[in-house]
Tab-separated table of C-alpha atoms in Angstrom:
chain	number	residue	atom	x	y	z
H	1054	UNK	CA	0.000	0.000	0.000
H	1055	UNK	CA	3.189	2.074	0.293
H	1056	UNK	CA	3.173	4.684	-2.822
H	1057	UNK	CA	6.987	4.877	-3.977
H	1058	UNK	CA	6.294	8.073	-6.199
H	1059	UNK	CA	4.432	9.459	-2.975
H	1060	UNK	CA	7.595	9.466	-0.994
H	1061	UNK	CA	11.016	8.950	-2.702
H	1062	UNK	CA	12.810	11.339	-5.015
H	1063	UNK	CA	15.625	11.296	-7.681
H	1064	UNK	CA	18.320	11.152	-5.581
H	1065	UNK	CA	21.684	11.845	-7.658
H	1066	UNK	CA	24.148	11.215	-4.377
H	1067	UNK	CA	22.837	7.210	-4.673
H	1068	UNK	CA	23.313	6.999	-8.292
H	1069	UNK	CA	26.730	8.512	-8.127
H	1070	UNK	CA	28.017	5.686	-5.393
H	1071	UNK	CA	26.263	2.832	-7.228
H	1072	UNK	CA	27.736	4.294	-10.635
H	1073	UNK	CA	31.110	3.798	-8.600
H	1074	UNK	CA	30.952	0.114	-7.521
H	1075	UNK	CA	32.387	-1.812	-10.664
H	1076	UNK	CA	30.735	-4.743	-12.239
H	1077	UNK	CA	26.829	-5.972	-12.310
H	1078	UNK	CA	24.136	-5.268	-9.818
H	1079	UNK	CA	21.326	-6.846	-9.074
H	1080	UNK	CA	18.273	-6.318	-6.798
H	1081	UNK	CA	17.351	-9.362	-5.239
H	1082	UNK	CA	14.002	-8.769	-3.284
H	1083	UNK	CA	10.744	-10.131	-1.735
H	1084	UNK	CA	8.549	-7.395	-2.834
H	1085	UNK	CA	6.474	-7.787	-5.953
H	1086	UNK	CA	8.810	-6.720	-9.546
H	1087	UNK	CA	6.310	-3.956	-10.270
H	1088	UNK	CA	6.636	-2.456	-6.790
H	1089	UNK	CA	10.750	-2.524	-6.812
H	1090	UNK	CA	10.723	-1.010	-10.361
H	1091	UNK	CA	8.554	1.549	-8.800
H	1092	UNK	CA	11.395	2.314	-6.063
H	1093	UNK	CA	14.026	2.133	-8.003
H	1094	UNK	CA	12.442	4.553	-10.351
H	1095	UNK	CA	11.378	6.785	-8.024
H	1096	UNK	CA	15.024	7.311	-6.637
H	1097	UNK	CA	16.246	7.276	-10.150
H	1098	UNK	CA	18.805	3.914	-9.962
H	1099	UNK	CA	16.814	1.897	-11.840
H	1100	UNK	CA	19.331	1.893	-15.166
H	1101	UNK	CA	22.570	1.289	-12.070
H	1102	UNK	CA	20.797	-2.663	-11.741
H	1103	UNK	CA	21.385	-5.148	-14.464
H	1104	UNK	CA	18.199	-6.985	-12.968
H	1105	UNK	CA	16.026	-7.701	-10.503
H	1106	UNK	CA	15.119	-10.966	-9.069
H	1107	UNK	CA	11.724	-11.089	-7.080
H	1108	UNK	CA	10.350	-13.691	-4.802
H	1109	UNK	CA	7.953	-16.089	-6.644
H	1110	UNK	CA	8.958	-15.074	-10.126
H	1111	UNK	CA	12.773	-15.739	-10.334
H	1112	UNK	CA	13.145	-18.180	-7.042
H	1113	UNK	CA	10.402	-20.088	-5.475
H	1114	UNK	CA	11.801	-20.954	-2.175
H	1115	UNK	CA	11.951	-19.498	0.955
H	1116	UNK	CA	15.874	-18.438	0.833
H	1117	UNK	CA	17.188	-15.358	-1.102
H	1118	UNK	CA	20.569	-17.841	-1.044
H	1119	UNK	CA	18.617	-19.389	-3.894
H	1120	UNK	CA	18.596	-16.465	-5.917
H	1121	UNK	CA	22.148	-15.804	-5.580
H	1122	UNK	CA	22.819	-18.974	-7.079
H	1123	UNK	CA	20.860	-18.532	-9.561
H	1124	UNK	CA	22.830	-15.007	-10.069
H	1125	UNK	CA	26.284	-16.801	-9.778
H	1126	UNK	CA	25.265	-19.659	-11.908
H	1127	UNK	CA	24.520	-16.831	-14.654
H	1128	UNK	CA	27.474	-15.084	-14.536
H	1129	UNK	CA	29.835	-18.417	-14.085
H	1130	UNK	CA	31.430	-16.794	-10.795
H	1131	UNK	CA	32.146	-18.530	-7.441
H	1132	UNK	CA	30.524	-17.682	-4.352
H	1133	UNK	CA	33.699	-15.053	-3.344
H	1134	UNK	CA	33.697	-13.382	-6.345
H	1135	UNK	CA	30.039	-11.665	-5.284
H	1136	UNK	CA	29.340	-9.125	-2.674
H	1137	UNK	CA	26.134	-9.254	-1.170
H	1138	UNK	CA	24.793	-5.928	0.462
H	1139	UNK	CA	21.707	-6.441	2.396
H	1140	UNK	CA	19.898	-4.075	5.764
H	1141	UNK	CA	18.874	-7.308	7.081
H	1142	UNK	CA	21.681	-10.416	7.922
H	1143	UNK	CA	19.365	-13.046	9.184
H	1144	UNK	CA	17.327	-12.634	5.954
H	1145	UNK	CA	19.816	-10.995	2.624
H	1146	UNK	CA	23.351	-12.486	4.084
H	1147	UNK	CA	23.773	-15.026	6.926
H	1148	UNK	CA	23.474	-18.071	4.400
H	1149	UNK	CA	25.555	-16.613	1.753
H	1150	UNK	CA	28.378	-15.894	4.256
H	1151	UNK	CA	27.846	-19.470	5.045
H	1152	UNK	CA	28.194	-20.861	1.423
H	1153	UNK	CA	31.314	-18.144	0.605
H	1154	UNK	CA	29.845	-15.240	-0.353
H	1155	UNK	CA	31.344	-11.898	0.865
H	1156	UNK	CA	28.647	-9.896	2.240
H	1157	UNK	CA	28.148	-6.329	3.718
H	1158	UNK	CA	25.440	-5.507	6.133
H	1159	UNK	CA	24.121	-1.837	5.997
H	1160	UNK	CA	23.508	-1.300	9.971
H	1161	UNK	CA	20.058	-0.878	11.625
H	1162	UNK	CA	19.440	-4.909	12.469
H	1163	UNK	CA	21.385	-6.309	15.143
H	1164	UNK	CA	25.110	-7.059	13.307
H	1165	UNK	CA	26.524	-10.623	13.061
H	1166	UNK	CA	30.362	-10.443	14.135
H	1167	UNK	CA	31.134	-12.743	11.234
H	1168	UNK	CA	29.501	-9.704	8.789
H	1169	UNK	CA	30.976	-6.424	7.672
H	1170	UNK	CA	28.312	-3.689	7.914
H	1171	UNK	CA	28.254	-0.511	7.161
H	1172	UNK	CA	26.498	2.998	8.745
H	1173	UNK	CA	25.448	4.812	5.535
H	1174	UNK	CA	24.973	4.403	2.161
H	1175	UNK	CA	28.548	6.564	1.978
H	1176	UNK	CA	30.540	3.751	3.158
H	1177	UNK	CA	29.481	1.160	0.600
H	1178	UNK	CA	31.789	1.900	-2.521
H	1179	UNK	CA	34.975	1.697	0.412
H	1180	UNK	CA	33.904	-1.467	1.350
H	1181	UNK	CA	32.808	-3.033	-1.510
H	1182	UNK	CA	36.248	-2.531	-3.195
H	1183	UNK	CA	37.892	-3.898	0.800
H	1184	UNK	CA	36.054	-7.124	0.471
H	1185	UNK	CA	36.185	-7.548	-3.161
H	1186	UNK	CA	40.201	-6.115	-3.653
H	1187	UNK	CA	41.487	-9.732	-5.125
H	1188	UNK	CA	38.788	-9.489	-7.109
H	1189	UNK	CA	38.188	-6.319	-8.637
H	1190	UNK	CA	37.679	-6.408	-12.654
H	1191	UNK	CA	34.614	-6.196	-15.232
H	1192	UNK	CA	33.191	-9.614	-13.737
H	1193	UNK	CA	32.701	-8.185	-10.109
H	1194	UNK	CA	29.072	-8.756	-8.916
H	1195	UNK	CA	26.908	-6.818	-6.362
H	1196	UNK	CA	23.730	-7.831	-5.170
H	1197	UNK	CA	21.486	-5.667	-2.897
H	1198	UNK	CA	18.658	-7.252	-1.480
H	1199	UNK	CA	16.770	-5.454	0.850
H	1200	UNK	CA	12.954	-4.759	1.764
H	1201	UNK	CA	12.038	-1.543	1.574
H	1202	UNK	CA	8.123	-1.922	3.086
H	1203	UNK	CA	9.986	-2.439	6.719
H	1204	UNK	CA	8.717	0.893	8.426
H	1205	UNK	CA	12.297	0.607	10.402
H	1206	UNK	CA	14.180	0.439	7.545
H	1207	UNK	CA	12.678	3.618	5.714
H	1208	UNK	CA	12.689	5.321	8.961
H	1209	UNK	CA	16.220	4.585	9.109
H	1210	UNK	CA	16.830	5.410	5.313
H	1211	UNK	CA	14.917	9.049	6.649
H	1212	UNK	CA	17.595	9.470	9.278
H	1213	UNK	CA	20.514	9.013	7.227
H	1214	UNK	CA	19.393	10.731	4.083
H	1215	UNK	CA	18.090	13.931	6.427
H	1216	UNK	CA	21.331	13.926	8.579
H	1217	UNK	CA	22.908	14.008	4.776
H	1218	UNK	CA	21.225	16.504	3.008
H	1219	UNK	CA	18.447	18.260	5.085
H	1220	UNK	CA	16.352	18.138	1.358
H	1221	UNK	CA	16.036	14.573	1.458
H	1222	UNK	CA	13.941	14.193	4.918
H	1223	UNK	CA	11.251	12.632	3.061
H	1224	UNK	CA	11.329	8.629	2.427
């Protein structure tokens, strides 16, 4: 019932960092495909994203590990060659840091000591190109997998983007 168009704007600071990070992206989420084209129109990133992978069209189980494989398997990379970003490590990242994956948790959920994570959206090209330095070239992968219909996350996404830029206090 959320509106995207109601409550996000173009946001040029996001598209320059994911312009930064090298290789694919993809969105991997649990939100209907119409609704994340929505966001990611709405904040104006939808050309940064190669795909996106939703819940019941691309992977019909109840692990977004699932559709990492299905990314990896694509592409022909191994689990450490992909960076998984996710706000939520029980759900986007604790089994793909168990199969191999290198993952980075944007903060806000309680952190898992065996994760990397991150306090803003400012920190993610630095440590995307830590975790991914022996791997580094046109083949590089991120995923981001997040929900963005958890009120805590977008009240968290209002923090940081206010605290940024006091013009971006809307989510």
């Amino acid at each position: 019932s959320l509106n995207p168009e109601m409550h996000l704007e173009k946001d040029a600071w996001l598209q320059e960092i994911l312009s930064r990070l090298v290789g694919d992206k993809f969105v991997v989420t649990l939100s209907q495909y119409e609704y994340a084209i929505k966001v990611l129109e709405a904040l104006g990133v939808r050309g940064c994203f190669a795909d996106i992978l939703v819940h019941g069209r691309n992977w019909h189980t109840n692990s977004k590990l699932d559709a990492y494989e299905e990314i990896r398997k694509f592409k022909g990379l191994a689990p450490a060659e992909i960076c998984v970003v996710g706000d939520n490590p029980r759900i986007d990242l604790l089994e793909a840091i168990e199969k191999g994956y290198r993952c980075v948790a944007i903060s806000g959920y309680n952190p898992l000591p065996s994760i990397n994570s991150i306090a803003t959206l400012a920190d993610l090209p630095t440590i995307v190109q830590n975790e991914m330095s022996d791997f580094l070239d046109e083949k590089t992968l991120l995923v981001v997998s997040f929900f963005v219909t958890n009120k805590e996350a977008l009240a968290k996404l209002r923090s940081q983007w206010s605290n940024r830029n006091s013009e971006h206090s809307r989510v």
